[in-house]
PDB file of C-alpha atoms in Angstrom:
ATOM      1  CA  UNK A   1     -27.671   0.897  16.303  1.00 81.00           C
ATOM      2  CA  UNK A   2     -27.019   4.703  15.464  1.00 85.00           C
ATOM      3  CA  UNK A   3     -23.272   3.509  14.156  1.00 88.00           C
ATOM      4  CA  UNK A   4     -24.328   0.861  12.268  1.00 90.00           C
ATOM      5  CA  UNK A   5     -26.233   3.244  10.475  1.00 90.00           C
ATOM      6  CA  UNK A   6     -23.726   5.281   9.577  1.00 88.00           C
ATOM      7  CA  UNK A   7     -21.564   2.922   8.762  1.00 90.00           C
ATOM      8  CA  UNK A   8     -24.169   1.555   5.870  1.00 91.00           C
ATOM      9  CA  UNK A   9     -24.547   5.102   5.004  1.00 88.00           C
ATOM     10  CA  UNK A  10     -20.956   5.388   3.688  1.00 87.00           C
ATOM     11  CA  UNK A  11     -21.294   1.655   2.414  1.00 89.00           C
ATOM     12  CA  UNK A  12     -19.466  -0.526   4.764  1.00 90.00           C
ATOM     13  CA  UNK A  13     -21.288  -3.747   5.380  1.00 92.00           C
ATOM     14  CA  UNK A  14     -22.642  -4.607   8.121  1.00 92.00           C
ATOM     15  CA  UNK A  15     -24.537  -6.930  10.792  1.00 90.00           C
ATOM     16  CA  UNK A  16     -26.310  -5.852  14.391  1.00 90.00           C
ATOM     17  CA  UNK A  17     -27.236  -8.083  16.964  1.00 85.00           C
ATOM     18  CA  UNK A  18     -29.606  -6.744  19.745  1.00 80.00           C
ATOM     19  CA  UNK A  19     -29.105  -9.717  21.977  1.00 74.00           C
ATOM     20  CA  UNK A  20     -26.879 -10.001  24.427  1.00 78.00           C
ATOM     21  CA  UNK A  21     -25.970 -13.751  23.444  1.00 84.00           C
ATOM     22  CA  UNK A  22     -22.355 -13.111  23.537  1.00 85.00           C
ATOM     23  CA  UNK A  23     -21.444 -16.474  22.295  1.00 84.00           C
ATOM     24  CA  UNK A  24     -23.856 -16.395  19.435  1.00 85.00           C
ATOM     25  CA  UNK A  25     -22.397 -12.623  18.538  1.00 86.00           C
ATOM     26  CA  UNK A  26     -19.159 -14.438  18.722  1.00 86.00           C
ATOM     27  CA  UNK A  27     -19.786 -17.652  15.913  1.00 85.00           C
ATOM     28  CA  UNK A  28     -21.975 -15.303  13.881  1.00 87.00           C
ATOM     29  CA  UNK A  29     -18.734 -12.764  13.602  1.00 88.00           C
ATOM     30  CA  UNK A  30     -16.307 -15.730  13.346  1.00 87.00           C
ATOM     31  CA  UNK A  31     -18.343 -17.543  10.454  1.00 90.00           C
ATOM     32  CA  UNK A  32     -19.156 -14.420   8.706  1.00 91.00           C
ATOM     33  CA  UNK A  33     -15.620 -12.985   9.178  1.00 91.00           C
ATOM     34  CA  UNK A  34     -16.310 -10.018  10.791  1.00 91.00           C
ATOM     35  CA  UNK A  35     -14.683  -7.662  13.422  1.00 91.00           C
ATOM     36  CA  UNK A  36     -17.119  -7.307  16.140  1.00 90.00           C
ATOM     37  CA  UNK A  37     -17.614  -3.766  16.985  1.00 91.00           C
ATOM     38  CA  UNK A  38     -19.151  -2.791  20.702  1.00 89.00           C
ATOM     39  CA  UNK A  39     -18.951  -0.321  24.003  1.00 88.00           C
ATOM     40  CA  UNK A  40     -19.343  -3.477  25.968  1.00 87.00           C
ATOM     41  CA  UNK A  41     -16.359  -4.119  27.738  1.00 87.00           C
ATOM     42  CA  UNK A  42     -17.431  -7.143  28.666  1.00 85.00           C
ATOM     43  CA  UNK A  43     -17.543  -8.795  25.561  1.00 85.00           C
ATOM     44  CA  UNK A  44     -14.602  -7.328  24.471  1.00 86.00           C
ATOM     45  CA  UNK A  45     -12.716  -8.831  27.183  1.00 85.00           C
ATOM     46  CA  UNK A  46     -14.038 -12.314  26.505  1.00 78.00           C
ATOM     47  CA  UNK A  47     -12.246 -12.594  22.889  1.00 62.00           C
ATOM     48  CA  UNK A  48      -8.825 -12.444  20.964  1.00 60.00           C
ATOM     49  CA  UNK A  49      -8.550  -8.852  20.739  1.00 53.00           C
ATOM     50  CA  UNK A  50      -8.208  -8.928  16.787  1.00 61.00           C
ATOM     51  CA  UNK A  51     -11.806  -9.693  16.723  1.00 82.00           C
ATOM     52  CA  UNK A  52     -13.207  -7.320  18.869  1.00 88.00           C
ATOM     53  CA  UNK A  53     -13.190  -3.911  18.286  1.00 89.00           C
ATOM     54  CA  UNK A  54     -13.777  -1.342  21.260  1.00 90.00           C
ATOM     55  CA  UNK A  55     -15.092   1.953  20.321  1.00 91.00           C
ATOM     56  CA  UNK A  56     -13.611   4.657  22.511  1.00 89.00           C
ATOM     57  CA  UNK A  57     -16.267   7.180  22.288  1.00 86.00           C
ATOM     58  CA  UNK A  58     -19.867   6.738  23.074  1.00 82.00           C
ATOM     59  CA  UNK A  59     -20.754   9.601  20.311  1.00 86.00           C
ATOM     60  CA  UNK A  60     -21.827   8.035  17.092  1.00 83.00           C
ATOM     61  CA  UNK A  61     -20.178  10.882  14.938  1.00 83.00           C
ATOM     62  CA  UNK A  62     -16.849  10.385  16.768  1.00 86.00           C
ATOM     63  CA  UNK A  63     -17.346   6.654  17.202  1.00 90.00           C
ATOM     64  CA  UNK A  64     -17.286   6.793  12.960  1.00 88.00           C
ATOM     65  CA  UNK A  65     -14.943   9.227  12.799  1.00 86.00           C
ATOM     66  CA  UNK A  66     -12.689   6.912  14.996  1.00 89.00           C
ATOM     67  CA  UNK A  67     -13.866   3.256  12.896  1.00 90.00           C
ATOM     68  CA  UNK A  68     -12.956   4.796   9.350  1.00 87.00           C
ATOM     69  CA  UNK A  69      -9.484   6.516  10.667  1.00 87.00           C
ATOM     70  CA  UNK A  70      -8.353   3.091  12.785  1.00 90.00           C
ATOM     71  CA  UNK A  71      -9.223   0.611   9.428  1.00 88.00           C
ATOM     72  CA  UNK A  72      -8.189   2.955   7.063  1.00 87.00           C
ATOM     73  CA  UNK A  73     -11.786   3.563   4.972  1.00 84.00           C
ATOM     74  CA  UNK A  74     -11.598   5.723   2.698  1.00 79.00           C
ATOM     75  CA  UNK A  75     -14.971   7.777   1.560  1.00 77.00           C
ATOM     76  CA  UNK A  76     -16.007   6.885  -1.755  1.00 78.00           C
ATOM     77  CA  UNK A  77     -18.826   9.194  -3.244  1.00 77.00           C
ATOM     78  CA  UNK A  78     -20.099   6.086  -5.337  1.00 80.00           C
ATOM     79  CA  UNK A  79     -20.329   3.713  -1.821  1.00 82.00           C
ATOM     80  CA  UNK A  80     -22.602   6.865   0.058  1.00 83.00           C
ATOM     81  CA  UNK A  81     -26.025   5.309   0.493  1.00 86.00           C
ATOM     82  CA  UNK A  82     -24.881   1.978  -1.589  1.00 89.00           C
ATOM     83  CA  UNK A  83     -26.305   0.333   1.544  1.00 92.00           C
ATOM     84  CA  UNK A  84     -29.639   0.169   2.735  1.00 94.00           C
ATOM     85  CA  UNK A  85     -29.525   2.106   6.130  1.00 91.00           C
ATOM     86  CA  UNK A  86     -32.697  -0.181   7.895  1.00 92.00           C
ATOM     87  CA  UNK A  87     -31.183  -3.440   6.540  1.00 95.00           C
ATOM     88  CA  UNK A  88     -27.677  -3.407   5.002  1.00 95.00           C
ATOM     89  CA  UNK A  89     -29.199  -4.701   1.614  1.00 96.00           C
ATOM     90  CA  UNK A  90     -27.120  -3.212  -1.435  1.00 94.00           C
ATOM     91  CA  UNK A  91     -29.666  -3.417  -4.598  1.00 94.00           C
ATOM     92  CA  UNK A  92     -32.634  -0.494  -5.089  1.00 94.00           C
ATOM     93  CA  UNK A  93     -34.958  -0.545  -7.843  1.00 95.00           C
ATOM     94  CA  UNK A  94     -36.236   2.917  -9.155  1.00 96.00           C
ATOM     95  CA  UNK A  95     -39.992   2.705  -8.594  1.00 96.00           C
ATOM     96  CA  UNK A  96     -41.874   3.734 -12.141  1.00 96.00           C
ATOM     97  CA  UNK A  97     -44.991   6.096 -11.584  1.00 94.00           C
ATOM     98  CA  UNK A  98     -47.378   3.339 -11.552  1.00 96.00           C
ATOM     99  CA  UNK A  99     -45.864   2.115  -8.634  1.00 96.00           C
ATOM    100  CA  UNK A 100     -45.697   5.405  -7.290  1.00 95.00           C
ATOM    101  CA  UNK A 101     -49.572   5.707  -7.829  1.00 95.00           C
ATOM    102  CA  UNK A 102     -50.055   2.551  -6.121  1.00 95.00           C
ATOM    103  CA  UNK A 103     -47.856   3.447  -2.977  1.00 94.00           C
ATOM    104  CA  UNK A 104     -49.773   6.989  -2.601  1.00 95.00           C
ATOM    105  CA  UNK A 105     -53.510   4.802  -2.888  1.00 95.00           C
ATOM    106  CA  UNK A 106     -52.379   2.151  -0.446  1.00 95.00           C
ATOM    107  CA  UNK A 107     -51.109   5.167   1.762  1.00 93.00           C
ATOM    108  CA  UNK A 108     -47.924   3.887   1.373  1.00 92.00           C
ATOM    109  CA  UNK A 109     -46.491   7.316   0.291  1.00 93.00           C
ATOM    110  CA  UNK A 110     -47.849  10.625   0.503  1.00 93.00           C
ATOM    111  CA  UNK A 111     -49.141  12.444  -2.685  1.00 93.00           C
ATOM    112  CA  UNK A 112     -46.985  15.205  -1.859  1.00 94.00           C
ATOM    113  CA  UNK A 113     -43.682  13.895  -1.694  1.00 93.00           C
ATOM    114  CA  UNK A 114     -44.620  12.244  -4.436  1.00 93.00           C
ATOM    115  CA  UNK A 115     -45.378  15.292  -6.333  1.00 93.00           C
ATOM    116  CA  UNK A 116     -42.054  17.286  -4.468  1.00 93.00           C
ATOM    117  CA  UNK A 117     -39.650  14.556  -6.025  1.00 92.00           C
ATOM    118  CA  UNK A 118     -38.407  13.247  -9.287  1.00 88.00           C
ATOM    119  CA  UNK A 119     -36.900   9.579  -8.293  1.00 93.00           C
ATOM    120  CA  UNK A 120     -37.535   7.013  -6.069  1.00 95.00           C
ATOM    121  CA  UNK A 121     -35.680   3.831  -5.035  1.00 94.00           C
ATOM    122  CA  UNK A 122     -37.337   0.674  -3.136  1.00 96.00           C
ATOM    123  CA  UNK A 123     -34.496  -1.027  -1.322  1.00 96.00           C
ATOM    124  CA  UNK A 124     -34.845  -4.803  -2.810  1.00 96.00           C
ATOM    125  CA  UNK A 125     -33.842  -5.974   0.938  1.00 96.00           C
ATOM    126  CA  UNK A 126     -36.657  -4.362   3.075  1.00 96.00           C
ATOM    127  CA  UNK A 127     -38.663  -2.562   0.605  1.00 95.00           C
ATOM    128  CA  UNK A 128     -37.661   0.514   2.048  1.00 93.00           C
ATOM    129  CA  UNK A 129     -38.820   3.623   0.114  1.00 94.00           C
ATOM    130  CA  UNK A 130     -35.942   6.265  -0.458  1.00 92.00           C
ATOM    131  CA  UNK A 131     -35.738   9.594  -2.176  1.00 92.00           C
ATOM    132  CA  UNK A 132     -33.160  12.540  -2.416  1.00 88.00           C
ATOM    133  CA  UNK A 133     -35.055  14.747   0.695  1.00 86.00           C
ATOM    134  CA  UNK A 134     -34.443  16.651   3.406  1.00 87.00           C
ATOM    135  CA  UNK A 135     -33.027  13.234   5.654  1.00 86.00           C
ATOM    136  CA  UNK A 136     -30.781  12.439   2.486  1.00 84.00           C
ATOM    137  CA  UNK A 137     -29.371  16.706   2.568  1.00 84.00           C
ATOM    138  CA  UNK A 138     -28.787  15.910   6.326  1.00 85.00           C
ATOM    139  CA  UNK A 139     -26.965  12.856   6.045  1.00 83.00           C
ATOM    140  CA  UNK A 140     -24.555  14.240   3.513  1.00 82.00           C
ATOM    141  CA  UNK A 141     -24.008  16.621   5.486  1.00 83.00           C
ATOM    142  CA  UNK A 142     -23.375  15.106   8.971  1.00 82.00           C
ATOM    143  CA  UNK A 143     -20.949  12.540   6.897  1.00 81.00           C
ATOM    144  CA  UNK A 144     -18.828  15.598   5.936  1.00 80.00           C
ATOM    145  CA  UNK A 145     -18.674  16.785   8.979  1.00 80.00           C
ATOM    146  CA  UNK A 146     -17.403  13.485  10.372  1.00 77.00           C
ATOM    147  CA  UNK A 147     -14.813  13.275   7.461  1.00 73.00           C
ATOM    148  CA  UNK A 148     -13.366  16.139   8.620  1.00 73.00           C
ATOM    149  CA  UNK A 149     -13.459  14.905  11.876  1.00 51.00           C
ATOM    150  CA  UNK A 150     -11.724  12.245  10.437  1.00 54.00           C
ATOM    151  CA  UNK A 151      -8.927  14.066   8.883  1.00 54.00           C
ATOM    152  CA  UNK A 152      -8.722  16.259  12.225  1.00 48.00           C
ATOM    153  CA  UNK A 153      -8.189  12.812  13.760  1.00 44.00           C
ATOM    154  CA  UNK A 154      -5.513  11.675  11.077  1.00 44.00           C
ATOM    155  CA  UNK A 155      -3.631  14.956  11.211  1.00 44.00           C
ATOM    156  CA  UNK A 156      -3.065  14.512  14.766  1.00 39.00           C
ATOM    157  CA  UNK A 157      -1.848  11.054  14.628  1.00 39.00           C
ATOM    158  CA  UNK A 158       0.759  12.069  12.013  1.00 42.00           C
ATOM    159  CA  UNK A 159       1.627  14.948  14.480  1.00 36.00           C
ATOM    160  CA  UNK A 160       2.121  12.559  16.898  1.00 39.00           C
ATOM    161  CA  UNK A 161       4.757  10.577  15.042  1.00 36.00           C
TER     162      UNK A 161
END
């Protein structure tokens, strides 16, 4: 679930199934046209390798580093946090201060965070509550440090070569 995460985080879209259902993993991927990505070596042995995707590193930060290098995605400033982390939604709404007020009296919010920070955005998906804090700081800055893993990683395929 961690990779997922991080994967939204830098906008890629995508799905997580909890379930070991391998077959139903398998039609949801093929009728949604994705590329299943796992650790499970059993599932990836069950299907035609160009659907299945298996991560060589158990670490989340290398498992991303190694996802954006192998299918070639590029950062994009305007794609960080496009997704909704929790739910892979793409649409916020900025929440006005009367929302704001109602959040903090339904307990919702806490009056201080409230009164700490300017904006606030209500993912349209979940109704997720996000603002520019300390987990946003620490998410930029973990995704730098796995873009330069990333360009660690690319360096040393083109030394390879």
């Amino acid at each position: 679930g961690r990779l997922v995460k991080w994967l939204r985080c830098v906008g890629v879209d995508t799905a997580f199934f909890e379930r070991k259902d391998y077959d139903g993993i398998l039609k949801a991927a093929r009728d949604q046209g994705r590329v299943i990505v796992t650790l499970d070596r059993r599932l990836a042995g069950r299907v035609d390798a160009s659907q299945v995707y298996l991560v060589r590193t158990s670490n989340h930060k290398g498992a991303l580093g190694e996802l954006l290098a192998d299918f070639g995605v590029e950062f994009d400033a305007q794609n960080f946090l496009a997704r909704c982390s929790k739910c892979n939604a793409s649409s916020y709404q900025r929440l006005t201060p009367q929302e704001l007020d109602k959040m903090v009296t339904e307990g919702k919010l806490s009056e201080q965070v409230v009164k700490a920070m300017s904006k606030f955005y209500m993912c349209t998906g979940c109704m997720q509550v996000f603002w520019k804090g300390h987990q946003y700081e620490s998410a930029k800055e973990k995704i730098a440090d796995v873009l330069m893993l990333k360009e660690k990683i690319v360096a040393a395929d083109d030394f390879d070569s």
